[in-house]
DNA sequence: CGTAATTTTGCACACCTATGCAAAGCCTCG
DNA sequence: CGAGGCTTTGCATAGGTGTGCAAAATTACG
């Protein structure tokens, strides 16, 4: 194990000063002649700038902290992959922290603290909230935070979500147009903004259309809870279910078909939310509201980088609209067929 | 945005030298009296050691680089989550790089290079190989590499896989015991050790049992390819299929049932490999060989840390056995029922 | 109480790069 | 050819911590 080769070594070989080497590699101005000689010497010695030293002095690590929960829901691996790629394209790297299932707030706090220790240039919280105290700490440290797929009113944080209320409303329109009259809702976790917004938009639109939602049960984004909720709603005689995300919808469909022997969509229509890749699998063929992950991620990255480069930039709140994808898990209205 | 508080600030407030502060926070020897005063001052000022400066001088970043591909296969998000958690428990953090679908080797090379730039203390490659040149570079830089779910003979790298040959053999035993006589194989990508090993173990055991595999088609761990392979094998009249991983098995089952209208397992038995959570979903209820992710990840982390802390440690090759999980996608032999 | 052994502490430097500043070099134009 | 403007270069220092070394303080022991 040999000693690392430093900018001094390169400088010596190229017959210039260390600062010349630094300037060449940090893109500052340098004459073509010296630049060439420096590069040649660097190649010969196998020199690469020490990222740590560079970060220490510039105060910028070019690392983004990404906190993600619910990795069992395929929506998030997909998002994670895109974050990693898009950030890489922008010259950033991704320090990933996962939040365990029964995540206490103190867990999140500790994670954020560790990110601050690592001098990350920015933080993305995917479906994870942030306490006011910590938000203030990030603010003080000048580290921008963007919430992905989660809102937090009054936090002053930038956030990117899909148009959840509108999405819920679209489902209401669709199910009513399909002639359903006893519509139930296995809600996304009501402790999350996404869950609440989808529910709100759905129930409100149903009311506008002159229907009462037969029942709303919190499925907490969990398989077992979703199944329990489904049983409760079936007892009320529903003929259609709007489920708060695809991940739960699969559990609901399995339960309806395989455990109870019901037919989807003949006995019960099921509509999900997210349009994860599995929703298109023939076994489920799930009608669902698409969350445009690609655009959501790109928007998040853009907002983050914007705030990093321009500290005075406003924290924007963005909602991205996504279409309802018609498949076979719910009765399709005549007109749309 | 205030200036960071440094160890000098703490030292001044506590009335000691900067090195005393350093020693308290790096766990070196210090008298109880000064340690208490330092901690008190640090708390009052909100001091936290600068990780970058610390890494710069110690040469250890406490960051592990994790390269992962195939995030669309739920096996890997699961592994990723466990890596993140287990490494966190050991005081390490995880820098994640994803390799895009059509990953050229140059992509991987560039990623490894970037990891070296970041002074990672170790590297985990999940289902990704490593060229000899780069392996040598890591070796020279004193950075241990462990392959996860992938072998590479002659590389001299540590690796952790499941007992793939044995697993393939178990499937052969099971299908033959189930009375199948025309058995086909949608293989895992034959460019990967896991794919080859499973195929090898499977075909060899079939031969021992006096059967020829009706056909072997490379599914390349890809949905569309797996479907194409299935069609080819069906044309040869198979009554059972061993599919190289669960992810492809789902596509195969969807194709058999929904496109072709065949019954699984009555017309064709299907067996997968991995036992991802979805395999237990009622819609698939897939018989499959379990890869014990938890143990595989823990073993990988242990091997990595062992090599980090003891540079002379041997690079171990570990295979972890996993059981065949009996479910409803394949005919179950009388005796086992 | 004196001396030796041990622990604790401070000093100074190392880690490696970026950058402000002033000097030196170059070019332009009258 | 000379003055003025612009670019390039080197010097020196900062960024925040860990650590070897020697001095100081403490303890142990005869």
XYZ file of C-alpha atoms (C1' of nucleotides) in Angstrom:
734
model
C 0.000 0.000 0.000
C 1.775 3.068 -1.290
C 1.253 6.616 -0.123
C -1.328 8.581 -2.045
C 0.065 10.808 -4.739
C -0.684 14.448 -3.963
C -0.839 17.650 -5.923
C 2.706 18.391 -4.722
C 4.029 15.290 -6.425
C 2.374 16.317 -9.643
C 3.641 19.853 -9.281
C 7.192 18.659 -8.788
C 7.067 16.458 -11.829
C 5.494 19.102 -14.003
C 7.860 21.775 -12.748
C 5.112 24.059 -11.506
C 3.688 25.054 -8.143
C 1.050 23.103 -6.256
C -1.453 25.869 -6.792
C -1.075 25.495 -10.522
C -2.048 21.862 -10.221
C -4.999 22.778 -8.066
C -6.163 25.334 -10.587
C -5.974 22.924 -13.459
C -8.080 20.358 -11.647
C -10.591 22.758 -10.221
C -11.213 24.356 -13.582
C -9.774 27.740 -12.739
C -7.840 29.684 -15.302
C -4.485 28.334 -16.438
C -2.465 28.633 -19.588
C -2.774 25.867 -22.093
C 0.914 25.076 -21.747
C 0.918 24.431 -18.011
C -2.452 22.700 -18.136
C -1.034 20.205 -20.595
C 2.091 19.561 -18.596
C 0.122 19.165 -15.395
C -2.284 16.709 -16.942
C 0.510 14.704 -18.397
C 2.309 14.495 -15.078
C -0.944 13.643 -13.305
C -1.670 10.816 -15.715
C 1.825 9.468 -15.371
C 1.568 9.410 -11.596
C -2.056 8.340 -11.471
C -3.028 11.446 -9.540
C -6.601 12.110 -8.520
C -7.585 15.052 -6.340
C -8.453 14.170 -2.778
C -12.160 14.747 -2.479
C -12.052 15.026 1.290
C -9.471 17.783 1.366
C -11.324 19.565 -1.367
C -14.604 19.344 0.503
C -13.001 20.408 3.734
C -11.802 23.646 2.263
C -14.679 24.491 -0.049
C -17.326 23.444 2.441
C -19.123 21.568 -0.319
C -19.049 17.793 -0.364
C -21.077 17.172 -3.507
C -22.948 14.565 -1.541
C -26.706 14.489 -1.146
C -28.324 12.698 1.750
C -31.339 10.596 0.817
C -33.617 9.263 3.513
C -36.098 6.667 2.405
C -38.650 4.474 4.115
C -41.062 1.872 2.764
C -38.503 0.242 0.502
C -40.823 -2.773 0.412
C -43.145 -0.675 -1.736
C -41.656 -0.886 -5.238
C -42.391 2.775 -5.820
C -39.412 3.723 -3.688
C -36.674 1.532 -5.144
C -37.688 2.983 -8.475
C -37.395 6.503 -7.113
C -34.122 5.651 -5.401
C -32.621 4.417 -8.621
C -33.658 7.562 -10.441
C -32.332 9.812 -7.697
C -29.020 8.058 -7.769
C -28.788 8.373 -11.532
C -30.010 11.959 -11.855
C -27.793 13.161 -9.032
C -24.846 11.356 -10.537
C -25.521 13.165 -13.803
C -25.296 16.436 -11.926
C -22.029 15.459 -10.321
C -23.456 14.573 -6.934
C -23.328 11.353 -4.975
C -25.948 9.783 -2.817
C -25.607 8.869 0.823
C -28.572 6.649 1.590
C -30.230 6.165 4.929
C -33.173 3.856 5.378
C -35.720 4.365 8.083
C -36.883 1.140 9.698
C -40.565 0.198 9.784
C -41.543 1.426 13.225
C -39.441 4.542 12.839
C -39.580 6.820 15.814
C -38.936 10.490 15.220
C -35.752 10.202 17.220
C -34.424 7.798 14.596
C -34.961 10.354 11.876
C -33.379 13.009 14.031
C -30.265 10.942 14.548
C -30.021 10.274 10.846
C -30.291 13.922 9.913
C -27.692 14.745 12.514
C -25.317 12.267 10.914
C -25.964 13.782 7.528
C -25.113 17.211 8.844
C -21.923 15.744 10.284
C -21.051 14.524 6.827
C -21.501 17.999 5.408
C -24.003 16.917 2.821
C -24.877 19.698 0.414
C -28.560 18.883 0.503
C -31.123 16.439 1.816
C -34.000 14.595 0.195
C -36.589 13.074 2.469
C -38.682 10.477 0.676
C -41.976 9.914 2.473
C -40.408 11.012 5.720
C -41.192 14.077 7.762
C -38.901 16.437 9.588
C -39.352 17.937 13.032
C -39.320 21.715 13.349
C -36.204 21.688 15.496
C -34.236 19.791 12.900
C -35.609 21.825 10.040
C -34.273 24.856 11.849
C -30.893 23.176 12.261
C -30.671 22.477 8.553
C -31.730 26.000 7.808
C -29.033 27.315 10.127
C -26.435 25.077 8.551
C -27.504 26.357 5.153
C -28.451 22.906 3.952
C -31.518 22.776 1.730
C -34.100 20.072 2.317
C -36.663 18.843 -0.178
C -39.526 16.562 0.732
C -40.337 13.938 -1.851
C -43.831 12.472 -1.973
C -44.718 14.107 1.296
C -45.941 17.508 2.239
C -45.614 19.365 5.479
C -47.636 22.490 5.797
C -46.046 25.423 7.513
C -42.650 23.799 7.504
C -41.379 26.189 4.878
C -39.632 23.251 3.232
C -39.593 22.630 -0.489
C -41.716 19.685 -1.471
C -42.606 17.655 -4.528
C -45.670 15.464 -4.657
C -48.138 14.317 -7.222
C -51.486 16.087 -7.399
C -52.947 13.865 -4.716
C -56.253 15.635 -4.180
C -56.864 15.798 -7.884
C -55.882 12.161 -8.238
C -58.376 11.145 -5.586
C -61.033 13.155 -7.391
C -60.248 11.430 -10.679
C -60.859 8.079 -9.066
C -64.185 9.286 -7.690
C -65.237 10.487 -11.142
C -64.203 7.211 -12.680
C -65.944 4.937 -10.202
C -69.173 6.920 -10.275
C -69.128 6.979 -14.070
C -68.723 3.226 -13.908
C -72.062 3.014 -12.178
C -70.837 2.115 -8.715
C -73.111 3.152 -5.905
C -71.520 1.693 -2.815
C -67.957 2.905 -2.857
C -65.478 2.338 -0.041
C -61.959 3.572 0.596
C -58.957 1.786 2.045
C -57.031 4.929 2.825
C -53.322 5.594 2.777
C -51.882 6.308 6.186
C -53.751 9.292 7.548
C -50.629 10.415 9.334
C -49.106 11.262 5.957
C -50.024 14.154 3.738
C -50.281 11.919 0.688
C -52.720 9.632 2.439
C -54.831 12.479 3.719
C -54.856 14.406 0.444
C -55.907 11.458 -1.664
C -58.669 10.665 0.769
C -59.800 14.271 0.923
C -59.941 14.729 -2.831
C -61.750 11.448 -3.251
C -64.374 11.955 -0.574
C -65.002 15.564 -1.533
C -65.587 14.723 -5.182
C -67.866 11.837 -4.264
C -69.932 14.284 -2.242
C -70.050 16.701 -5.185
C -71.388 13.837 -7.249
C -74.060 13.184 -4.682
C -72.613 10.062 -3.107
C -71.463 9.358 0.402
C -68.363 7.263 0.749
C -69.653 4.063 2.318
C -66.641 3.865 4.575
C -63.097 5.049 5.021
C -60.629 2.763 6.769
C -56.973 3.608 7.339
C -54.795 0.931 5.772
C -51.591 2.571 7.032
C -49.728 1.524 3.877
C -49.534 -1.950 5.376
C -50.653 -5.280 3.910
C -52.269 -6.736 6.992
C -54.014 -3.496 7.866
C -55.310 -3.167 4.328
C -56.807 -6.637 4.488
C -58.475 -5.875 7.803
C -59.826 -2.632 6.364
C -61.170 -4.492 3.347
C -63.090 -6.918 5.529
C -64.643 -4.030 7.427
C -65.713 -2.352 4.219
C -67.046 -5.550 2.670
C -69.261 -5.956 5.698
C -70.826 -2.685 4.613
C -71.525 -4.119 1.186
C -69.201 -2.124 -1.055
C -69.068 -2.693 -4.808
C -65.897 -0.705 -5.397
C -62.749 0.137 -3.458
C -60.301 2.956 -3.884
C -57.072 1.833 -2.228
C -54.521 4.416 -1.070
C -51.596 2.914 -2.942
C -50.839 0.034 -5.276
C -48.863 -1.849 -2.701
C -51.948 -2.222 -0.519
C -54.154 -2.768 -3.546
C -52.297 -5.978 -4.349
C -52.978 -7.309 -0.883
C -56.606 -6.263 -1.199
C -56.999 -8.009 -4.566
C -55.329 -11.163 -3.291
C -57.639 -11.192 -0.327
C -60.762 -10.587 -2.400
C -59.942 -13.185 -5.022
C -57.954 -15.883 -3.303
C -59.258 -15.809 0.243
C -62.846 -14.744 -0.310
C -63.326 -16.116 -3.820
C -64.749 -12.873 -5.143
C -64.246 -11.632 -8.666
C -62.418 -8.420 -9.453
C -63.894 -6.389 -11.076
C -67.227 -8.223 -11.379
C -68.000 -8.331 -7.668
C -65.773 -5.475 -6.586
C -63.835 -2.908 -8.581
C -60.403 -1.995 -7.245
C -58.424 1.140 -8.032
C -54.955 1.876 -6.726
C -52.489 4.760 -6.651
C -48.886 4.977 -7.897
C -48.790 2.794 -10.993
C -45.768 0.817 -9.876
C -44.427 -1.577 -12.498
C -46.196 -4.511 -10.863
C -49.563 -2.867 -11.454
C -49.168 -3.733 -15.113
C -48.521 -7.412 -14.369
C -51.269 -9.548 -15.805
C -52.027 -11.137 -12.452
C -53.209 -7.794 -11.110
C -53.795 -5.605 -14.139
C -54.554 -2.799 -11.772
C -56.378 0.391 -12.696
C -54.496 3.113 -10.889
C -53.453 6.744 -10.779
C -49.961 7.133 -12.111
C -47.422 9.046 -10.109
C -44.917 10.237 -12.690
C -41.819 9.148 -10.765
C -39.418 10.320 -13.414
C -40.731 13.860 -13.475
C -41.149 13.959 -9.725
C -37.533 12.952 -9.194
C -36.202 15.356 -11.789
C -38.198 18.169 -10.250
C -36.907 17.298 -6.802
C -33.307 17.218 -7.958
C -33.706 20.484 -9.831
C -35.248 22.193 -6.806
C -32.496 20.927 -4.573
C -29.658 21.981 -6.819
C -31.297 25.291 -7.386
C -31.355 25.925 -3.665
C -27.789 24.722 -3.261
C -26.462 27.045 -5.897
C -28.616 29.993 -5.057
C -28.992 30.180 -1.309
C -31.643 32.835 -1.569
C -33.855 30.675 -3.756
C -37.406 30.154 -2.589
C -38.538 26.783 -1.289
C -41.066 25.753 -3.904
C -44.048 23.518 -3.445
C -44.711 21.489 -6.580
C -47.552 19.175 -7.470
C -47.273 17.024 -10.543
C -50.366 15.740 -12.254
C -50.613 12.129 -13.334
C -53.209 10.298 -15.428
C -55.556 7.546 -14.369
C -54.363 4.374 -16.063
C -57.257 2.200 -17.153
C -56.739 -1.520 -16.765
C -58.855 -4.508 -15.868
C -59.300 -4.319 -12.102
C -62.222 -1.920 -12.251
C -65.326 -1.715 -14.382
C -64.778 0.743 -17.216
C -67.567 3.228 -18.007
C -69.239 2.834 -21.417
C -67.983 6.097 -22.816
C -64.342 5.443 -22.084
C -64.131 1.935 -23.444
C -25.581 31.047 8.552
C -23.061 31.035 11.361
C -19.535 29.709 11.256
C -19.134 26.137 12.380
C -17.999 25.679 15.938
C -14.620 23.967 16.038
C -12.627 22.065 18.572
C -10.728 25.276 19.296
C -13.901 26.999 20.393
C -14.677 24.150 22.734
C -11.118 24.132 24.027
C -11.242 27.832 24.784
C -14.479 27.532 26.670
C -13.354 24.494 28.618
C -9.975 26.021 29.363
C -7.993 23.206 27.795
C -6.045 22.680 24.596
C -7.536 21.662 21.255
C -5.838 18.306 21.450
C -7.606 17.575 24.706
C -10.919 18.108 22.949
C -9.828 15.882 20.125
C -8.839 13.131 22.502
C -12.124 13.232 24.336
C -14.091 12.888 21.119
C -11.893 10.288 19.525
C -11.984 8.088 22.606
C -8.334 8.427 23.516
C -7.239 8.649 27.121
C -8.211 11.697 29.113
C -8.841 12.356 32.744
C -12.396 12.268 33.933
C -12.212 15.874 35.008
C -11.239 17.308 31.618
C -13.531 14.933 29.771
C -16.468 16.257 31.741
C -15.548 19.869 31.196
C -15.005 19.304 27.496
C -18.317 17.569 27.057
C -20.114 20.274 28.913
C -18.556 22.999 26.804
C -19.251 21.015 23.637
C -22.906 20.624 24.549
C -23.222 24.276 25.363
C -21.766 25.278 22.019
C -23.421 22.525 20.029
C -20.086 21.198 18.876
C -19.831 18.139 16.633
C -16.512 16.935 15.246
C -15.990 17.645 11.570
C -16.154 14.264 9.895
C -14.301 15.464 6.817
C -11.299 16.765 8.688
C -11.245 13.623 10.749
C -11.363 11.403 7.682
C -8.729 13.455 5.955
C -6.225 12.870 8.682
C -7.066 9.307 9.652
C -7.526 8.137 6.107
C -10.712 6.363 7.138
C -14.053 7.748 6.072
C -16.356 5.198 7.700
C -18.226 5.107 4.427
C -18.933 1.955 2.467
C -19.611 2.086 -1.239
C -22.507 -0.067 -2.382
C -23.025 -0.757 -6.059
C -26.317 -2.312 -6.984
C -28.064 -3.221 -10.207
C -31.436 -4.796 -10.927
C -33.292 -2.636 -8.412
C -36.465 -3.608 -10.229
C -36.057 -7.061 -8.766
C -37.408 -6.770 -5.226
C -34.606 -8.943 -3.917
C -32.223 -6.022 -4.156
C -34.172 -3.272 -2.406
C -34.548 -5.730 0.428
C -30.810 -6.348 0.474
C -30.112 -2.624 0.172
C -32.262 -1.842 3.165
C -30.504 -4.473 5.238
C -27.067 -3.290 4.172
C -27.903 0.234 5.122
C -29.190 -0.839 8.503
C -26.452 -3.327 9.361
C -23.711 -0.951 8.290
C -25.296 1.830 10.264
C -25.252 -0.433 13.312
C -21.526 -0.854 12.828
C -21.004 2.876 12.554
C -20.636 3.001 8.789
C -22.591 4.896 6.202
C -23.616 3.847 2.759
C -22.787 5.598 -0.478
C -25.049 4.048 -3.083
C -24.393 3.801 -6.780
C -26.855 2.200 -9.132
C -25.800 0.610 -12.357
C -28.181 1.267 -15.230
C -29.752 -1.586 -17.172
C -27.419 -1.851 -20.126
C -24.404 -1.273 -17.934
C -21.153 -1.323 -19.798
C -18.052 -2.267 -17.864
C -16.766 1.259 -18.307
C -19.709 2.474 -16.261
C -18.758 0.247 -13.384
C -15.161 1.336 -13.713
C -16.079 4.971 -13.478
C -18.206 4.298 -10.435
C -15.459 2.425 -8.632
C -13.088 5.223 -9.462
C -15.421 7.716 -7.877
C -15.688 5.559 -4.800
C -11.931 5.468 -4.480
C -11.916 9.247 -4.805
C -14.279 9.394 -1.869
C -11.928 7.294 0.208
C -14.531 4.678 0.995
C -13.302 2.155 3.529
C -14.770 -0.766 1.636
C -16.915 -1.721 -1.329
C -19.849 -4.068 -1.758
C -20.768 -5.071 -5.276
C -24.263 -6.515 -5.441
C -24.703 -8.648 -8.545
C -22.010 -6.675 -10.301
C -18.613 -7.843 -11.413
C -15.258 -6.139 -11.250
C -12.553 -6.034 -13.902
C -9.105 -7.280 -12.976
C -7.540 -3.880 -13.484
C -9.879 -2.256 -11.026
C -9.631 -5.077 -8.555
C -5.906 -4.456 -8.574
C -6.466 -0.748 -8.014
C -8.626 -1.431 -4.992
C -6.078 -3.890 -3.714
C -3.343 -1.289 -4.131
C -5.428 1.335 -2.366
C -5.999 -1.122 0.459
C -9.749 -1.071 0.003
C -11.484 -4.407 0.538
C -14.149 -5.507 -1.909
C -16.856 -8.077 -1.271
C -19.090 -9.470 -3.981
C -22.684 -10.011 -2.938
C -24.768 -12.575 -4.788
C -22.149 -12.948 -7.441
C -19.005 -15.017 -7.724
C -15.939 -14.383 -9.744
C -13.471 -17.225 -9.886
C -9.823 -16.366 -9.784
C -10.531 -12.771 -8.829
C -9.270 -13.357 -5.315
C -12.175 -11.244 -4.075
C -14.304 -12.131 -1.094
C -17.776 -13.223 -2.089
C -21.059 -14.210 -0.503
C -23.710 -16.120 -2.392
C -26.350 -18.663 -1.632
C -25.610 -22.309 -2.396
C -26.744 -21.942 -5.975
C -25.665 -25.337 -7.314
C -27.248 -27.066 -4.375
C -30.378 -24.965 -4.783
C -30.689 -25.954 -8.415
C -30.266 -29.582 -7.403
C -33.017 -29.277 -4.807
C -35.411 -28.080 -7.485
C -34.484 -31.008 -9.706
C -35.139 -33.444 -6.861
C -38.449 -31.795 -6.122
C -39.763 -31.718 -9.677
C -38.759 -35.291 -10.392
C -40.326 -36.449 -7.137
C -43.444 -34.645 -8.252
C -43.637 -36.983 -11.230
C -42.670 -34.501 -13.911
C -41.050 -36.013 -16.977
C -40.651 -33.100 -19.358
C -38.828 -30.443 -17.409
C -37.567 -27.201 -18.897
C -35.447 -24.384 -17.549
C -35.727 -20.634 -18.038
C -32.216 -19.890 -16.896
C -30.843 -16.908 -15.047
C -28.438 -14.838 -17.102
C -25.639 -17.149 -18.131
C -23.212 -14.298 -17.971
C -23.593 -14.299 -14.180
C -22.198 -16.870 -11.798
C -25.522 -17.199 -10.015
C -27.312 -17.947 -13.256
C -24.729 -20.477 -14.369
C -24.458 -22.219 -11.006
C -28.173 -22.697 -10.587
C -28.437 -24.080 -14.080
C -25.461 -26.348 -13.584
C -26.699 -27.810 -10.317
C -30.152 -28.284 -11.757
C -29.147 -29.966 -15.002
C -26.533 -32.152 -13.359
C -28.954 -33.478 -10.764
C -31.588 -34.121 -13.411
C -29.026 -36.215 -15.259
C -28.208 -38.126 -12.078
C -31.885 -38.871 -11.784
C -31.940 -40.186 -15.312
C -33.684 -37.260 -16.994
C -32.560 -34.913 -19.679
C -33.557 -31.299 -19.290
C -35.977 -30.767 -22.177
C -34.498 -27.372 -22.865
C -32.508 -24.551 -21.341
C -33.208 -21.000 -22.457
C -31.426 -17.942 -21.105
C -33.973 -15.519 -19.660
C -31.292 -12.927 -18.850
C -33.155 -11.891 -15.686
C -35.515 -9.966 -17.953
C -39.301 -10.167 -18.224
C -39.616 -10.085 -21.986
C -36.785 -12.552 -22.480
C -38.304 -14.904 -19.937
C -41.599 -14.880 -21.782
C -39.878 -15.608 -25.065
C -37.948 -18.434 -23.436
C -41.166 -19.849 -22.030
C -42.766 -19.955 -25.456
C -39.769 -21.796 -26.843
C -39.905 -24.350 -24.071
C -43.659 -24.814 -24.311
C -43.199 -25.681 -27.963
C -41.137 -28.598 -26.710
C -44.010 -29.723 -24.535
C -42.714 -29.118 -21.026
C -44.812 -29.955 -17.961
C -42.625 -28.087 -15.490
C -40.365 -25.046 -15.512
C -37.536 -24.073 -13.223
C -37.106 -20.328 -13.589
C -33.784 -18.703 -12.672
C -35.267 -16.163 -10.286
C -38.636 -15.147 -8.861
C -38.754 -11.928 -10.781
C -38.807 -13.819 -14.080
C -41.078 -16.483 -12.632
C -43.816 -13.907 -12.135
C -43.658 -12.958 -15.785
C -43.674 -16.617 -16.754
C -46.722 -17.347 -14.624
C -48.580 -14.314 -15.945
C -47.830 -15.422 -19.479
C -48.894 -19.018 -18.872
C -52.109 -18.143 -17.092
C -53.303 -14.889 -18.526
C -51.993 -14.937 -22.076
C -52.077 -18.657 -22.814
C -54.893 -19.651 -20.487
C -52.927 -22.502 -18.971
C -53.247 -23.613 -15.370
C -50.368 -23.449 -12.923
C -49.619 -25.988 -11.547
C -52.086 -28.324 -13.307
C -50.748 -27.813 -16.805
C -47.293 -26.585 -15.897
C -45.472 -26.463 -12.581
C -43.346 -23.380 -11.948
C -40.505 -23.061 -9.450
C -38.531 -19.879 -8.833
C -35.454 -18.775 -6.957
C -35.009 -16.076 -4.269
C -38.233 -16.137 -2.275
C -38.827 -12.425 -2.532
C -41.759 -11.171 -0.482
C -44.010 -11.139 -3.535
C -43.557 -14.883 -3.971
C -45.803 -15.337 -0.965
C -48.556 -13.172 -2.445
C -51.660 -15.252 -3.089
C -51.782 -14.292 -6.743
C -48.519 -16.139 -7.361
C -48.041 -18.411 -4.347
C -44.719 -19.373 -5.840
C -42.720 -22.428 -4.844
C -39.144 -21.224 -4.728
C -35.692 -21.619 -3.248
C -35.151 -19.127 -0.503
C -32.056 -16.992 -0.507
C -31.587 -16.022 3.135
C -31.028 -12.317 2.514
C -30.622 -11.453 6.139
C -27.826 -13.942 6.724
C -26.219 -13.176 3.392
C -26.080 -9.474 4.174
C -24.801 -9.992 7.698
C -22.101 -12.296 6.403
C -21.101 -9.766 3.763
C -20.897 -6.941 6.267
C -18.912 -9.067 8.688
C -16.448 -10.109 6.000
C -16.016 -6.534 4.881
C -15.433 -5.125 8.330
C -13.113 -7.956 9.130
C -10.993 -7.081 6.146
C -11.095 -3.387 6.959
C -9.913 -3.878 10.488
C -7.422 -6.600 9.768
C -5.745 -5.831 6.478
C -4.074 -9.227 6.386
C -7.411 -11.046 6.613
C -8.127 -13.608 3.951
C -10.787 -12.975 1.334
C -13.350 -15.626 2.148
C -15.771 -17.284 -0.223
C -19.035 -18.105 1.520
C -22.070 -20.020 0.332
C -25.214 -19.940 2.396
C -27.755 -22.690 2.116
C -31.449 -21.918 1.803
C -34.515 -24.151 1.904
C -36.979 -24.879 -0.869
C -40.231 -23.184 0.110
C -43.239 -25.247 -0.903
C -46.215 -23.304 -2.157
C -48.916 -23.762 -4.741
C -47.229 -23.052 -8.074
C -45.828 -26.556 -8.467
C -47.251 -29.999 -7.935
C -46.184 -31.304 -4.523
C -44.968 -34.912 -4.278
C -47.173 -37.267 -2.233
C -44.651 -37.807 0.535
C -44.085 -34.119 1.257
C -47.683 -33.064 1.425
C 9.231 12.538 52.077
C 11.899 11.451 47.785
C 12.213 9.017 43.591
C 10.550 6.244 39.863
C 6.740 4.879 37.040
C 2.680 6.199 34.931
C -0.822 9.109 33.239
C -2.289 13.458 31.393
C -1.562 17.579 28.803
C 0.021 20.934 25.434
C 2.827 22.028 21.491
C 3.565 21.644 16.922
C 2.924 19.494 12.840
C 0.597 16.610 9.300
C -3.295 15.565 6.223
C -4.275 17.814 1.022
C -6.348 21.159 -1.399
C -8.346 25.933 -2.639
C -7.753 30.778 -2.869
C -6.492 35.943 -1.836
C -2.776 38.637 -2.897
C 1.029 40.480 -5.110
C 4.541 39.857 -8.496
C 5.625 38.602 -13.005
C 4.564 37.775 -17.668
C 2.068 38.794 -21.852
C -0.427 41.517 -25.182
C -2.283 45.833 -27.143
C -2.215 50.177 -28.819
C -0.698 54.787 -29.288
C 9.475 51.708 -27.835
C 6.795 52.469 -23.616
C 2.636 52.638 -20.778
C -1.378 50.404 -19.385
C -4.432 46.451 -19.057
C -5.120 41.585 -18.667
C -3.658 36.860 -17.693
C -0.838 33.615 -15.401
C 1.917 32.098 -11.562
C 3.828 31.313 -6.986
C 3.652 32.254 -2.087
C 1.490 31.692 1.906
C -2.360 30.531 4.559
C -6.777 28.453 5.860
C -9.859 24.605 6.618
C -10.519 21.279 11.356
C -8.861 17.410 13.113
C -5.536 13.493 14.954
C -1.105 12.210 16.878
C 4.145 11.855 18.115
C 6.880 13.865 21.365
C 8.355 15.939 25.430
C 7.049 18.393 29.544
C 4.081 18.455 33.418
C 1.200 16.360 36.700
C -0.212 12.567 39.215
C 0.329 8.183 41.461
C 2.909 4.314 43.587
C 6.148 2.728 46.531
C 10.112 2.180 49.352
